[in-house]
């Protein structure tokens, strides 16, 4: 689904309260019964006001009914969760307007946003579980059986984990985007003005770039971490310009900046060696294909690198997750979902290819819900062409 912020400005303070009530109720109910929505929203206008808000939210596809439900209730949609997260970012003054989409992944949406000063930043919206719901029958069953496998839970967890690692790595001086804020399934971070390695067709010195990528990877390892998806999409190449003091000429250094951390694991993980080798191989294969560069020495090897964990004053960061309140069970659930995604990707790569035309990629599990309005699905073109949309609200005092 695409993020469509157009309806944000039209929601009233009461609509926001009811939306937040559906979110609150979702913690214990797959489908939140209307009386519970009424109780949690604490609106003075009573049930008629609540039902008016429910109707507005359902028309905008922020909440949805389910067909064949045994009682009158609603669940939050991805759109609803997007709005709540944006509402929080806006109130905390981390986001003022939402611009174009820069990354079109199937597991996330990457949006260009701006804060109140006009500074551009990146909003990453995690969408874990989206493909699984749509394409894979067995996975659908798995998610149904396992309430903790829901898209909201998994996407929120992915964002929490990514934000925790982003913050830890940033503090440790690893070149990553600067973390700015986190809400629900979204994170706000600095915009790195650099293309992904994937977009670079030639470099003056492939050996030097290769060496710097491996060096960065080994730095992560010394902190006790394996990236787990270290490839040409997740490494941005920044050009740092400096003047050589001896010759006075300008010199350009290519500096890798690493992104995308939901799948990061510890060097102590049972499958650490496999992921380590896979990451290193990914880089080797890319350099050979793209730059016809082959390193002269083999390795690096996991068993050697393992001995360097925590050495040379490197603080171990692999306990970051526990420190951020993510339990072992949560980490396991997230890992299972990410692995499942990887398998699906291998089996059905086309479904994961980023495409400009996502007509068929609307909302999760649509066949099960009883939409009360079609408005959110119209004007696909108009949405794409829209410049920055300010996400202010009718009632600025509303919290
Ligand atoms: P996914 O989990 O979907 O792979 P990523 O975090 O890897 O999401 O982001 C997808 C793409 O968006 C990246 O390949 C990169 O081009 C762009 N991107 C993500 N974060 C940033 C950032 N902070 N600055 C600039 N570009 C970014
Ligand atoms: Mg990525």
mmCIF file of C-alpha atoms and ligand atoms in Angstrom, residues 229 233-234 259-260, ligand 2:
data_model
loop_
_atom_site.group_PDB
_atom_site.id
_atom_site.type_symbol
_atom_site.label_atom_id
_atom_site.label_comp_id
_atom_site.label_asym_id
_atom_site.label_seq_id
_atom_site.Cartn_x
_atom_site.Cartn_y
_atom_site.Cartn_z
ATOM 1 C CA UNK A 229 21.953 -8.151 4.442
ATOM 2 C CA UNK A 233 21.332 -1.880 -1.892
ATOM 3 C CA UNK A 234 22.167 -1.354 1.768
ATOM 4 C CA UNK A 259 21.710 1.181 6.355
ATOM 5 C CA UNK A 260 18.881 -1.341 6.940
HETATM 6 MG MG1 LIG B 2 17.497 -2.523 2.071
#
